[in-house]
Short mmCIF file of C-alpha atoms in Angstrom, two decimals:
data_model
loop_
_atom_site.label_atom_id
_atom_site.label_comp_id
_atom_site.label_asym_id
_atom_site.label_seq_id
_atom_site.Cartn_x
_atom_site.Cartn_y
_atom_site.Cartn_z
CA UNK A 1 -72.82 -4.09 43.04
CA UNK A 2 -70.38 -6.04 41.04
CA UNK A 3 -70.15 -5.49 37.34
CA UNK A 4 -68.02 -7.00 34.64
CA UNK A 5 -65.90 -3.90 34.68
CA UNK A 6 -64.92 -4.68 38.25
CA UNK A 7 -63.42 -8.00 37.34
CA UNK A 8 -59.67 -7.93 37.42
CA UNK A 9 -58.10 -7.76 34.03
CA UNK A 10 -55.79 -10.44 32.87
CA UNK A 11 -52.33 -9.37 31.98
CA UNK A 12 -52.18 -9.19 28.19
CA UNK A 13 -50.48 -12.21 26.70
CA UNK A 14 -46.88 -11.43 25.88
CA UNK A 15 -45.38 -12.43 22.57
CA UNK A 16 -44.78 -16.01 23.55
CA UNK A 17 -44.25 -17.43 20.10
CA UNK A 18 -41.66 -14.82 19.22
CA UNK A 19 -39.90 -15.42 22.52
CA UNK A 20 -39.89 -19.16 21.87
CA UNK A 21 -38.45 -18.68 18.42
CA UNK A 22 -35.76 -16.42 19.81
CA UNK A 23 -34.90 -18.92 22.53
CA UNK A 24 -34.55 -21.66 19.91
CA UNK A 25 -32.47 -19.31 17.81
CA UNK A 26 -30.10 -18.67 20.68
CA UNK A 27 -29.60 -22.40 21.16
CA UNK A 28 -29.12 -23.15 17.49
CA UNK A 29 -26.60 -20.34 17.30
CA UNK A 30 -24.77 -21.68 20.32
CA UNK A 31 -24.69 -25.22 19.00
CA UNK A 32 -23.41 -24.04 15.62
CA UNK A 33 -20.75 -22.03 17.39
CA UNK A 34 -19.74 -25.08 19.39
CA UNK A 35 -19.63 -27.37 16.37
CA UNK A 36 -17.46 -25.04 14.39
CA UNK A 37 -15.37 -23.96 17.34
CA UNK A 38 -14.73 -27.48 18.56
CA UNK A 39 -14.13 -28.95 15.12
CA UNK A 40 -11.60 -26.24 14.41
CA UNK A 41 -9.89 -26.98 17.63
CA UNK A 42 -9.80 -30.72 17.25
CA UNK A 43 -8.35 -30.54 13.78
CA UNK A 44 -5.41 -28.37 14.68
CA UNK A 45 -3.37 -30.61 16.99
CA UNK A 46 -3.65 -33.69 14.77
CA UNK A 47 -0.36 -35.54 15.30
CA UNK A 48 1.88 -35.77 12.28
CA UNK A 49 4.73 -38.25 12.12
CA UNK A 50 7.60 -37.19 9.93
CA UNK A 51 10.40 -39.36 8.67
CA UNK A 52 13.38 -37.38 7.54
CA UNK A 53 14.84 -38.70 4.31
CA UNK A 54 17.84 -37.33 2.60
CA UNK A 55 16.36 -38.25 -0.74
CA UNK A 56 13.18 -39.84 -1.93
CA UNK A 57 13.24 -43.64 -1.78
CA UNK A 58 13.94 -44.65 -5.33
CA UNK A 59 12.44 -48.16 -5.63
CA UNK A 60 8.93 -47.09 -4.79
CA UNK A 61 9.02 -44.28 -7.30
CA UNK A 62 10.34 -46.33 -10.14
CA UNK A 63 7.88 -49.12 -10.92
CA UNK A 64 5.13 -46.76 -12.13
CA UNK A 65 7.61 -45.02 -14.40
CA UNK A 66 8.94 -48.25 -15.81
CA UNK A 67 6.04 -49.78 -17.73
CA UNK A 68 5.39 -46.63 -19.71
CA UNK A 69 8.36 -46.70 -22.03
CA UNK A 70 8.08 -50.43 -22.65
CA UNK A 71 4.70 -50.90 -24.35
CA UNK A 72 5.36 -48.79 -27.49
CA UNK A 73 8.14 -51.00 -28.85
CA UNK A 74 6.15 -54.08 -27.92
CA UNK A 75 3.30 -53.31 -30.29
CA UNK A 76 5.13 -53.05 -33.62
CA UNK A 77 7.63 -55.78 -32.88
CA UNK A 78 6.27 -59.21 -31.94
CA UNK A 79 9.80 -60.43 -31.28
CA UNK A 80 10.19 -57.85 -28.55
CA UNK A 81 7.33 -59.26 -26.54
CA UNK A 82 9.78 -61.50 -24.73
CA UNK A 83 11.68 -58.99 -22.61
CA UNK A 84 8.90 -57.50 -20.41
CA UNK A 85 7.71 -60.69 -18.62
CA UNK A 86 11.09 -61.80 -17.22
CA UNK A 87 11.78 -58.32 -15.95
CA UNK A 88 11.01 -58.86 -12.26
CA UNK A 89 13.26 -61.93 -12.09
CA UNK A 90 15.74 -60.68 -14.58
CA UNK A 91 18.94 -61.61 -12.77
CA UNK A 92 18.80 -65.37 -13.10
CA UNK A 93 16.48 -66.24 -15.98
CA UNK A 94 17.78 -63.68 -18.44
CA UNK A 95 21.02 -65.45 -19.47
CA UNK A 96 19.49 -68.80 -20.50
CA UNK A 97 16.47 -67.33 -22.22
CA UNK A 98 18.39 -64.69 -24.14
CA UNK A 99 19.36 -65.28 -27.77
CA UNK A 100 22.90 -66.37 -28.35
CA UNK A 101 23.96 -63.19 -30.08
CA UNK A 102 26.04 -61.61 -27.37
CA UNK A 103 26.12 -64.12 -24.54
CA UNK A 104 29.81 -63.81 -23.92
CA UNK A 105 29.72 -60.09 -24.14
CA UNK A 106 26.85 -59.91 -21.74
CA UNK A 107 28.52 -62.15 -19.21
CA UNK A 108 31.62 -60.04 -19.29
CA UNK A 109 29.49 -56.97 -19.01
CA UNK A 110 27.59 -58.38 -16.05
CA UNK A 111 30.79 -59.26 -14.29
CA UNK A 112 32.13 -55.84 -14.91
CA UNK A 113 28.95 -54.30 -13.61
CA UNK A 114 28.98 -56.39 -10.48
CA UNK A 115 32.48 -55.35 -9.69
CA UNK A 116 31.68 -51.77 -10.45
CA UNK A 117 28.66 -52.00 -8.21
CA UNK A 118 30.60 -53.41 -5.33
CA UNK A 119 33.21 -50.71 -5.68
CA UNK A 120 30.54 -48.04 -5.84
CA UNK A 121 28.66 -49.31 -2.82
CA UNK A 122 31.85 -49.44 -0.86
CA UNK A 123 33.20 -46.02 -1.70
CA UNK A 124 30.09 -43.89 -2.05
CA UNK A 125 28.08 -43.96 1.11
CA UNK A 126 26.62 -40.55 1.49
CA UNK A 127 26.08 -39.58 -2.14
CA UNK A 128 25.16 -42.95 -3.54
CA UNK A 129 21.46 -42.40 -3.81
CA UNK A 130 21.74 -39.06 -5.57
CA UNK A 131 24.12 -40.46 -8.08
CA UNK A 132 22.03 -43.53 -8.58
CA UNK A 133 19.00 -41.41 -9.16
CA UNK A 134 20.71 -39.25 -11.73
CA UNK A 135 22.23 -42.18 -13.51
CA UNK A 136 19.02 -44.03 -13.49
CA UNK A 137 17.14 -41.18 -14.96
CA UNK A 138 19.70 -40.68 -17.66
CA UNK A 139 19.77 -44.37 -18.44
CA UNK A 140 16.03 -44.76 -18.52
CA UNK A 141 15.88 -41.84 -20.87
CA UNK A 142 18.56 -43.26 -23.11
CA UNK A 143 16.93 -46.67 -23.12
CA UNK A 144 13.61 -45.25 -24.14
CA UNK A 145 15.14 -43.24 -26.99
CA UNK A 146 17.07 -46.16 -28.28
CA UNK A 147 14.10 -48.41 -28.19
CA UNK A 148 12.04 -45.98 -30.15
CA UNK A 149 14.75 -45.33 -32.66
CA UNK A 150 15.95 -48.87 -33.35
CA UNK A 151 12.78 -50.84 -32.95
CA UNK A 152 13.55 -52.59 -36.24
CA UNK A 153 17.04 -53.59 -35.31
CA UNK A 154 16.97 -56.88 -33.53
CA UNK A 155 20.63 -56.67 -32.87
CA UNK A 156 20.04 -54.10 -30.27
CA UNK A 157 17.75 -56.24 -28.26
CA UNK A 158 20.49 -57.88 -26.32
CA UNK A 159 21.97 -54.52 -25.51
CA UNK A 160 18.61 -53.32 -24.29
CA UNK A 161 18.24 -56.28 -22.05
CA UNK A 162 21.62 -55.64 -20.62
CA UNK A 163 20.56 -52.15 -19.90
CA UNK A 164 17.51 -53.41 -18.12
CA UNK A 165 19.65 -55.71 -16.06
CA UNK A 166 21.73 -52.72 -15.21
CA UNK A 167 18.63 -50.84 -14.18
CA UNK A 168 17.61 -53.65 -11.89
CA UNK A 169 20.95 -53.57 -10.26
CA UNK A 170 20.74 -49.88 -9.92
CA UNK A 171 17.39 -50.30 -8.26
CA UNK A 172 19.03 -52.58 -5.79
CA UNK A 173 21.72 -50.01 -5.30
CA UNK A 174 19.06 -47.40 -4.71
CA UNK A 175 17.47 -49.67 -2.14
CA UNK A 176 20.69 -49.99 -0.26
CA UNK A 177 21.17 -46.27 -0.58
CA UNK A 178 17.74 -45.69 0.95
CA UNK A 179 18.68 -47.98 3.79
CA UNK A 180 21.81 -45.98 4.22
CA UNK A 181 19.75 -42.83 4.30
CA UNK A 182 17.66 -44.33 7.03
CA UNK A 183 20.78 -45.24 8.91
CA UNK A 184 22.09 -41.72 8.55
CA UNK A 185 18.82 -40.31 9.87
CA UNK A 186 19.16 -42.63 12.83
CA UNK A 187 22.68 -41.49 13.42
CA UNK A 188 21.43 -37.92 13.10
CA UNK A 189 18.95 -38.60 15.87
CA UNK A 190 21.82 -39.97 17.90
CA UNK A 191 23.80 -36.87 17.11
CA UNK A 192 20.89 -34.73 18.28
CA UNK A 193 20.81 -36.69 21.53
CA UNK A 194 24.51 -36.18 22.03
CA UNK A 195 24.04 -32.50 21.25
CA UNK A 196 21.40 -32.33 23.94
CA UNK A 197 23.83 -34.01 26.30
CA UNK A 198 26.41 -31.41 25.45
CA UNK A 199 23.88 -28.68 26.15
CA UNK A 200 23.02 -30.21 29.50
CA UNK A 201 26.71 -30.50 30.27
CA UNK A 202 27.26 -26.85 29.52
CA UNK A 203 24.34 -25.87 31.74
CA UNK A 204 25.68 -28.10 34.48
CA UNK A 205 29.09 -26.50 34.13
CA UNK A 206 27.63 -23.02 34.31
CA UNK A 207 25.69 -23.77 37.44
CA UNK A 208 28.65 -25.53 38.98
CA UNK A 209 30.58 -22.30 38.48
CA UNK A 210 27.75 -20.28 39.99
CA UNK A 211 27.59 -22.55 43.02
CA UNK A 212 31.31 -22.43 43.63
CA UNK A 213 31.27 -18.65 43.19
CA UNK A 214 28.54 -18.33 45.78
CA UNK A 215 30.30 -20.65 48.20
CA UNK A 216 33.59 -18.85 47.60
CA UNK A 217 31.92 -15.58 48.55
CA UNK A 218 30.82 -17.09 51.84
CA UNK A 219 34.10 -18.82 52.69
CA UNK A 220 36.21 -17.34 55.48
CA UNK A 221 39.61 -18.92 55.01
CA UNK A 222 41.60 -19.68 58.16
CA UNK A 223 44.80 -17.67 58.56
CA UNK A 224 47.11 -20.64 58.76
CA UNK A 225 46.15 -22.03 55.37
CA UNK A 226 49.10 -22.90 53.19
CA UNK A 227 49.14 -23.92 49.56
CA UNK A 228 46.01 -24.78 47.62
CA UNK A 229 44.56 -27.81 49.37
CA UNK A 230 41.42 -29.40 47.97
CA UNK A 231 38.30 -30.29 49.97
CA UNK A 232 35.69 -32.60 48.57
CA UNK A 233 32.24 -32.52 50.13
CA UNK A 234 29.07 -34.48 49.54
CA UNK A 235 26.17 -32.03 49.70
CA UNK A 236 22.63 -33.30 50.03
CA UNK A 237 20.23 -30.91 48.35
CA UNK A 238 16.49 -30.44 48.18
CA UNK A 239 15.04 -29.82 44.73
CA UNK A 240 14.70 -26.18 45.72
CA UNK A 241 18.45 -25.88 46.27
CA UNK A 242 18.20 -25.94 50.06
CA UNK A 243 21.23 -27.59 51.65
CA UNK A 244 20.15 -30.52 53.79
CA UNK A 245 23.52 -31.77 54.94
CA UNK A 246 27.20 -31.43 54.12
CA UNK A 247 29.73 -34.17 54.64
CA UNK A 248 33.46 -33.94 53.95
CA UNK A 249 34.47 -36.93 51.86
CA UNK A 250 38.04 -35.91 51.22
CA UNK A 251 39.66 -33.72 53.77
CA UNK A 252 42.34 -31.19 52.97
CA UNK A 253 44.30 -32.12 56.06
CA UNK A 254 43.48 -28.81 57.66
CA UNK A 255 40.37 -29.30 59.86
CA UNK A 256 39.82 -25.57 60.25
CA UNK A 257 39.73 -25.16 56.51
CA UNK A 258 37.37 -28.16 56.11
CA UNK A 259 35.10 -26.63 58.69
CA UNK A 260 35.20 -23.28 56.91
CA UNK A 261 34.11 -24.85 53.63
CA UNK A 262 31.28 -26.76 55.29
CA UNK A 263 30.08 -23.57 56.98
CA UNK A 264 30.34 -21.68 53.72
CA UNK A 265 28.22 -24.33 52.00
CA UNK A 266 25.59 -24.18 54.71
CA UNK A 267 25.60 -20.43 54.57
CA UNK A 268 25.15 -20.49 50.78
CA UNK A 269 21.85 -22.33 51.05
CA UNK A 270 19.86 -22.24 48.80
CA UNK A 271 22.29 -22.99 46.04
CA UNK A 272 21.44 -21.85 42.53
CA UNK A 273 20.03 -24.75 40.53
CA UNK A 274 19.22 -24.97 36.82
CA UNK A 275 15.57 -25.08 35.81
CA UNK A 276 16.27 -27.79 33.27
CA UNK A 277 15.28 -31.19 34.60
CA UNK A 278 18.17 -33.10 33.06
CA UNK A 279 20.75 -30.60 34.17
CA UNK A 280 19.26 -30.56 37.65
CA UNK A 281 19.84 -34.29 37.93
CA UNK A 282 23.54 -33.52 38.28
CA UNK A 283 22.88 -31.58 41.50
CA UNK A 284 19.87 -33.16 43.17
CA UNK A 285 19.70 -35.04 45.49
CA UNK A 286 23.46 -35.22 46.00
CA UNK A 287 26.19 -32.95 44.79
CA UNK A 288 29.86 -33.69 44.99
CA UNK A 289 31.44 -30.34 45.66
CA UNK A 290 35.14 -29.60 45.30
CA UNK A 291 36.62 -26.49 46.80
CA UNK A 292 40.07 -25.01 46.46
CA UNK A 293 41.01 -21.71 48.07
CA UNK A 294 42.71 -20.51 44.91
CA UNK A 295 41.30 -21.39 41.56
CA UNK B 1 -15.84 -49.00 27.11
CA UNK B 2 -13.16 -49.35 24.52
CA UNK B 3 -11.19 -46.21 24.00
CA UNK B 4 -10.94 -45.12 20.44
CA UNK B 5 -7.78 -43.19 20.20
CA UNK B 6 -7.53 -40.67 17.49
CA UNK B 7 -11.20 -40.92 16.76
CA UNK B 8 -12.83 -37.62 16.29
CA UNK B 9 -14.05 -36.35 19.61
CA UNK B 10 -16.73 -34.21 18.07
CA UNK B 11 -19.39 -32.89 20.34
CA UNK B 12 -22.20 -34.98 18.95
CA UNK B 13 -20.15 -38.11 18.98
CA UNK B 14 -19.47 -37.55 22.67
CA UNK B 15 -23.08 -36.78 23.51
CA UNK B 16 -24.44 -39.75 21.59
CA UNK B 17 -22.02 -42.16 23.26
CA UNK B 18 -22.50 -40.86 26.79
CA UNK B 19 -24.02 -43.16 29.36
CA UNK B 20 -27.75 -42.98 29.95
CA UNK B 21 -27.77 -40.97 33.21
CA UNK B 22 -25.45 -38.43 31.65
CA UNK B 23 -27.69 -38.24 28.61
CA UNK B 24 -30.75 -37.74 30.81
CA UNK B 25 -28.99 -34.99 32.68
CA UNK B 26 -28.02 -33.38 29.42
CA UNK B 27 -31.57 -33.54 28.10
CA UNK B 28 -32.86 -32.06 31.35
CA UNK B 29 -30.40 -29.24 31.15
CA UNK B 30 -31.20 -28.59 27.52
CA UNK B 31 -34.88 -28.36 28.42
CA UNK B 32 -34.12 -26.05 31.33
CA UNK B 33 -31.98 -23.89 29.12
CA UNK B 34 -34.64 -23.66 26.43
CA UNK B 35 -37.31 -22.81 28.97
CA UNK B 36 -35.18 -20.22 30.71
CA UNK B 37 -34.32 -18.54 27.44
CA UNK B 38 -37.97 -18.57 26.50
CA UNK B 39 -38.90 -16.87 29.75
CA UNK B 40 -36.00 -14.48 29.40
CA UNK B 41 -37.35 -13.31 26.08
CA UNK B 42 -40.96 -13.18 27.29
CA UNK B 43 -39.90 -11.12 30.28
CA UNK B 44 -37.72 -8.95 28.12
CA UNK B 45 -40.65 -8.06 25.90
CA UNK B 46 -43.18 -7.60 28.68
CA UNK B 47 -40.94 -5.54 30.95
CA UNK B 48 -39.77 -3.37 28.09
CA UNK B 49 -43.36 -2.77 27.13
CA UNK B 50 -44.38 -2.10 30.73
CA UNK B 51 -41.67 0.55 31.05
CA UNK B 52 -42.65 2.16 27.77
CA UNK B 53 -46.34 2.27 28.61
CA UNK B 54 -45.64 3.58 32.09
CA UNK B 55 -43.45 6.34 30.69
CA UNK B 56 -46.17 7.31 28.25
CA UNK B 57 -48.88 7.31 30.92
CA UNK B 58 -46.85 9.35 33.37
CA UNK B 59 -46.15 11.92 30.68
CA UNK B 60 -49.84 12.08 29.87
CA UNK B 61 -50.96 12.21 33.49
CA UNK B 62 -48.54 14.84 34.68
CA UNK B 63 -48.85 16.74 31.42
CA UNK B 64 -51.97 18.36 32.85
CA UNK B 65 -54.57 16.32 31.00
CA UNK B 66 -58.11 15.97 32.26
CA UNK B 67 -58.30 13.01 34.63
CA UNK B 68 -61.72 11.86 33.47
CA UNK B 69 -60.61 12.07 29.82
CA UNK B 70 -57.65 9.86 30.63
CA UNK B 71 -59.97 7.49 32.48
CA UNK B 72 -62.22 7.29 29.43
CA UNK B 73 -59.29 6.44 27.20
CA UNK B 74 -57.83 3.87 29.55
CA UNK B 75 -61.19 2.21 30.17
CA UNK B 76 -61.66 2.05 26.39
CA UNK B 77 -58.48 0.15 25.60
CA UNK B 78 -58.82 -2.71 28.01
CA UNK B 79 -56.21 -5.01 26.62
CA UNK B 80 -53.61 -2.50 25.55
CA UNK B 81 -53.44 -0.68 28.85
CA UNK B 82 -50.28 -0.71 30.89
CA UNK B 83 -49.85 -1.64 34.54
CA UNK B 84 -49.95 1.89 35.89
CA UNK B 85 -52.90 2.74 33.69
CA UNK B 86 -54.84 -0.13 35.16
CA UNK B 87 -54.00 0.96 38.69
CA UNK B 88 -55.18 4.42 37.83
CA UNK B 89 -58.34 3.07 36.25
CA UNK B 90 -59.17 0.83 39.21
CA UNK B 91 -58.59 3.63 41.69
CA UNK B 92 -60.52 6.21 39.77
CA UNK B 93 -63.44 3.86 39.14
CA UNK B 94 -63.65 3.09 42.82
CA UNK B 95 -63.44 6.77 43.60
CA UNK B 96 -66.25 7.62 41.19
CA UNK B 97 -68.39 4.92 42.71
CA UNK B 98 -67.76 5.98 46.29
CA UNK B 99 -68.02 9.70 45.90
CA UNK B 100 -71.77 9.94 45.11
CA UNK B 101 -72.64 7.80 48.10
CA UNK B 102 -73.70 9.99 50.94
CA UNK B 103 -72.65 9.40 54.48
CA UNK B 104 -69.13 8.40 53.63
CA UNK B 105 -66.35 10.36 55.18
CA UNK B 106 -63.45 11.67 53.17
CA UNK B 107 -61.15 9.14 54.75
CA UNK B 108 -63.43 6.28 53.81
CA UNK B 109 -63.50 7.36 50.20
CA UNK B 110 -59.75 7.74 49.97
CA UNK B 111 -59.14 4.47 51.81
CA UNK B 112 -61.44 2.61 49.47
CA UNK B 113 -59.74 4.11 46.46
CA UNK B 114 -56.38 3.22 47.85
CA UNK B 115 -57.40 -0.35 48.56
CA UNK B 116 -58.67 -0.76 45.04
CA UNK B 117 -55.38 0.56 43.68
CA UNK B 118 -53.37 -1.60 46.03
CA UNK B 119 -55.20 -4.72 44.89
CA UNK B 120 -54.58 -3.94 41.23
CA UNK B 121 -50.98 -3.12 42.03
CA UNK B 122 -50.46 -6.49 43.67
CA UNK B 123 -52.02 -8.26 40.74
CA UNK B 124 -49.92 -6.40 38.22
CA UNK B 125 -46.74 -6.99 40.15
CA UNK B 126 -47.59 -10.65 40.33
CA UNK B 127 -47.99 -10.72 36.57
CA UNK B 128 -44.70 -8.96 36.06
CA UNK B 129 -42.86 -11.28 38.41
CA UNK B 130 -44.23 -14.49 36.96
CA UNK B 131 -41.59 -16.91 35.64
CA UNK B 132 -38.85 -15.12 37.52
CA UNK B 133 -38.85 -17.87 40.12
CA UNK B 134 -38.16 -20.35 37.34
CA UNK B 135 -35.18 -18.33 36.20
CA UNK B 136 -33.86 -18.23 39.76
CA UNK B 137 -34.29 -21.97 40.10
CA UNK B 138 -32.53 -22.73 36.85
CA UNK B 139 -29.77 -20.34 37.76
CA UNK B 140 -29.09 -21.96 41.09
CA UNK B 141 -29.82 -25.61 40.41
CA UNK B 142 -28.63 -26.37 36.90
CA UNK B 143 -24.91 -26.12 37.74
CA UNK B 144 -25.46 -28.81 40.35
CA UNK B 145 -27.41 -30.95 37.93
CA UNK B 146 -24.62 -30.58 35.41
CA UNK B 147 -22.08 -31.42 38.08
CA UNK B 148 -24.03 -34.54 38.93
CA UNK B 149 -23.89 -35.60 35.30
CA UNK B 150 -20.18 -34.96 35.21
CA UNK B 151 -19.47 -36.89 38.39
CA UNK B 152 -21.54 -39.78 37.13
CA UNK B 153 -19.77 -39.78 33.77
CA UNK B 154 -16.35 -39.71 35.40
CA UNK B 155 -17.35 -42.53 37.69
CA UNK B 156 -18.31 -44.62 34.66
CA UNK B 157 -15.07 -43.69 32.95
CA UNK B 158 -12.99 -44.85 35.90
CA UNK B 159 -15.02 -48.02 36.35
CA UNK B 160 -14.16 -48.89 32.77
CA UNK B 161 -10.55 -48.30 33.65
CA UNK B 162 -10.55 -50.95 36.35
CA UNK B 163 -10.88 -53.79 33.83
CA UNK B 164 -7.75 -52.97 31.91
CA UNK B 165 -4.26 -53.87 33.04
CA UNK B 166 -2.50 -50.79 31.84
CA UNK B 167 -4.32 -47.55 32.38
CA UNK B 168 -3.68 -44.81 29.88
CA UNK B 169 -5.09 -41.36 29.60
CA UNK B 170 -6.65 -42.26 26.27
CA UNK B 171 -8.92 -44.73 28.02
CA UNK B 172 -10.48 -42.20 30.37
CA UNK B 173 -10.19 -39.05 28.29
CA UNK B 174 -13.30 -39.62 26.14
CA UNK B 175 -15.39 -40.48 29.18
CA UNK B 176 -14.24 -37.44 31.09
CA UNK B 177 -14.74 -35.22 28.07
CA UNK B 178 -18.28 -36.43 27.60
CA UNK B 179 -18.95 -36.02 31.29
CA UNK B 180 -17.64 -32.48 31.32
CA UNK B 181 -20.12 -31.56 28.61
CA UNK B 182 -22.81 -31.94 31.26
CA UNK B 183 -21.16 -29.29 33.44
CA UNK B 184 -20.76 -27.03 30.44
CA UNK B 185 -24.43 -27.38 29.65
CA UNK B 186 -25.38 -26.69 33.25
CA UNK B 187 -23.38 -23.50 33.21
CA UNK B 188 -24.79 -22.59 29.83
CA UNK B 189 -28.27 -22.87 31.25
CA UNK B 190 -27.44 -21.17 34.54
CA UNK B 191 -25.52 -18.10 33.49
CA UNK B 192 -28.19 -16.46 31.31
CA UNK B 193 -30.85 -17.39 33.83
CA UNK B 194 -28.98 -15.69 36.68
CA UNK B 195 -28.20 -12.63 34.61
CA UNK B 196 -31.79 -12.42 33.42
CA UNK B 197 -33.17 -12.92 36.91
CA UNK B 198 -31.04 -10.16 38.42
CA UNK B 199 -31.73 -7.81 35.58
CA UNK B 200 -35.48 -8.33 35.64
CA UNK B 201 -35.89 -8.15 39.41
CA UNK B 202 -34.07 -4.85 39.29
CA UNK B 203 -36.30 -3.55 36.51
CA UNK B 204 -39.45 -4.75 38.27
CA UNK B 205 -38.36 -3.16 41.55
CA UNK B 206 -37.98 0.16 39.85
CA UNK B 207 -41.36 -0.19 38.16
CA UNK B 208 -42.97 -1.11 41.49
CA UNK B 209 -41.46 1.98 43.12
CA UNK B 210 -42.84 4.15 40.39
CA UNK B 211 -46.30 2.58 40.77
CA UNK B 212 -46.32 3.03 44.51
CA UNK B 213 -45.36 6.66 44.34
CA UNK B 214 -48.00 7.15 41.68
CA UNK B 215 -50.60 5.61 43.95
CA UNK B 216 -49.68 7.99 46.76
CA UNK B 217 -49.69 10.99 44.51
CA UNK B 218 -52.95 10.04 42.88
CA UNK B 219 -54.57 9.58 46.30
CA UNK B 220 -53.46 13.07 47.19
CA UNK B 221 -54.91 14.48 44.03
CA UNK B 222 -58.24 12.75 44.65
CA UNK B 223 -58.26 13.93 48.26
CA UNK B 224 -57.67 17.48 47.11
CA UNK B 225 -60.51 17.15 44.66
CA UNK B 226 -62.89 15.95 47.37
CA UNK B 227 -61.94 18.57 49.92
CA UNK B 228 -62.20 21.38 47.36
CA UNK B 229 -65.70 20.29 46.39
CA UNK B 230 -67.04 19.22 49.76
CA UNK B 231 -67.51 22.55 51.41
#
């Protein structure tokens, strides 16, 4: 007889929903981890280009500072409204447009300034921009104070304009100074390159000494050697320092001695070589080797 | 494929801009990973529960309880019973049915009981081992699927390179990066699946051993019961 109790039981349903939620959770967690992990990693090595300046470039910093002191005197004095517009092209238009109060004086002043400027530019190369900056600041400050104080005095206008002209020239000077700074940074880079060369040279010298010491240790000098004759060999090297071939390019006159040096070189294989790529270039693939019995 | 140097190579950017086959592979792998984790958790729950219930039943059975009382309890809780409890129930029910029948030898009774237990044992083992094959498949195949996606993506990246005069790393790097994501996903799907598969087959083997020894021992007990009553 077969009853319902005989029927095989189904395995009870496991907690499928919970398992599904957990599986999703694992993936969400992993993706979050990846997003944060990867975004942290990608942000770190962002390339940054740096220009080295000895001082901040003056011209770019000045224009925003300029307009501020000017407006206040403009408002109370309608006569003063003239100076601001010609400012950018001050050099040429200012003389004709200016009132005739101090034309002569101004011309003389301008001449003097030009000369002064030329002298300055010529003599001060390294410190020009610092000085210019300081002077400029001081002058801007003074100009502002004067303007505020003597807004009523029209006499001073010409003087003010002169000062502005001076400022413009100083701006130019600052420009040239910035250029000079750039030049100096360039020359610094060149200096760094030459420093690197010097480093390489010192490494090369050190290894040259090591090589000759090793060869010297392996040299068996012939008995009949007299004096301190010099042998010059051309050694072909593998990058590992292995000696491929040795050829005498300048004999000492004593064949036995030449032979001894060649043997010593072959015996010294591998020669010590610097790890630095640039320094290694002095040795591989060919090395001109000079040997003297007595150093 | 124009290389966008300096553009952010965020993960989603790479995935969204991957070529279609690579995207299909990625979707496949994501599905496989989700499924395998789902099965891993299902198996984790069910195997843990099976071990717990088996422990409890063995303690009860060997604790000297009355066999028919245990049978009553197990037969009562049909759905909540564990694997070993069901084997016990099937064997004991068969035994109870066979024993009153006259003309059956002792061996016949015990054999019948054992067959009933064996059948239930097979069924239970089958239930425990379900889905494990899927885990094994994911564990062995998904790295290859991911590798396929990667190879395809790199192929596309290099094909794009052929049209430009000057080849730079920046032109292939995004393509290779996006292609490598496929391999990463394949490994991400495969590693848990392999670990889960090994872990669960080990657990199930141990459970199966326990069930088999229980079957033998229970047969002995029943045999003793019959021989002590028969004469």
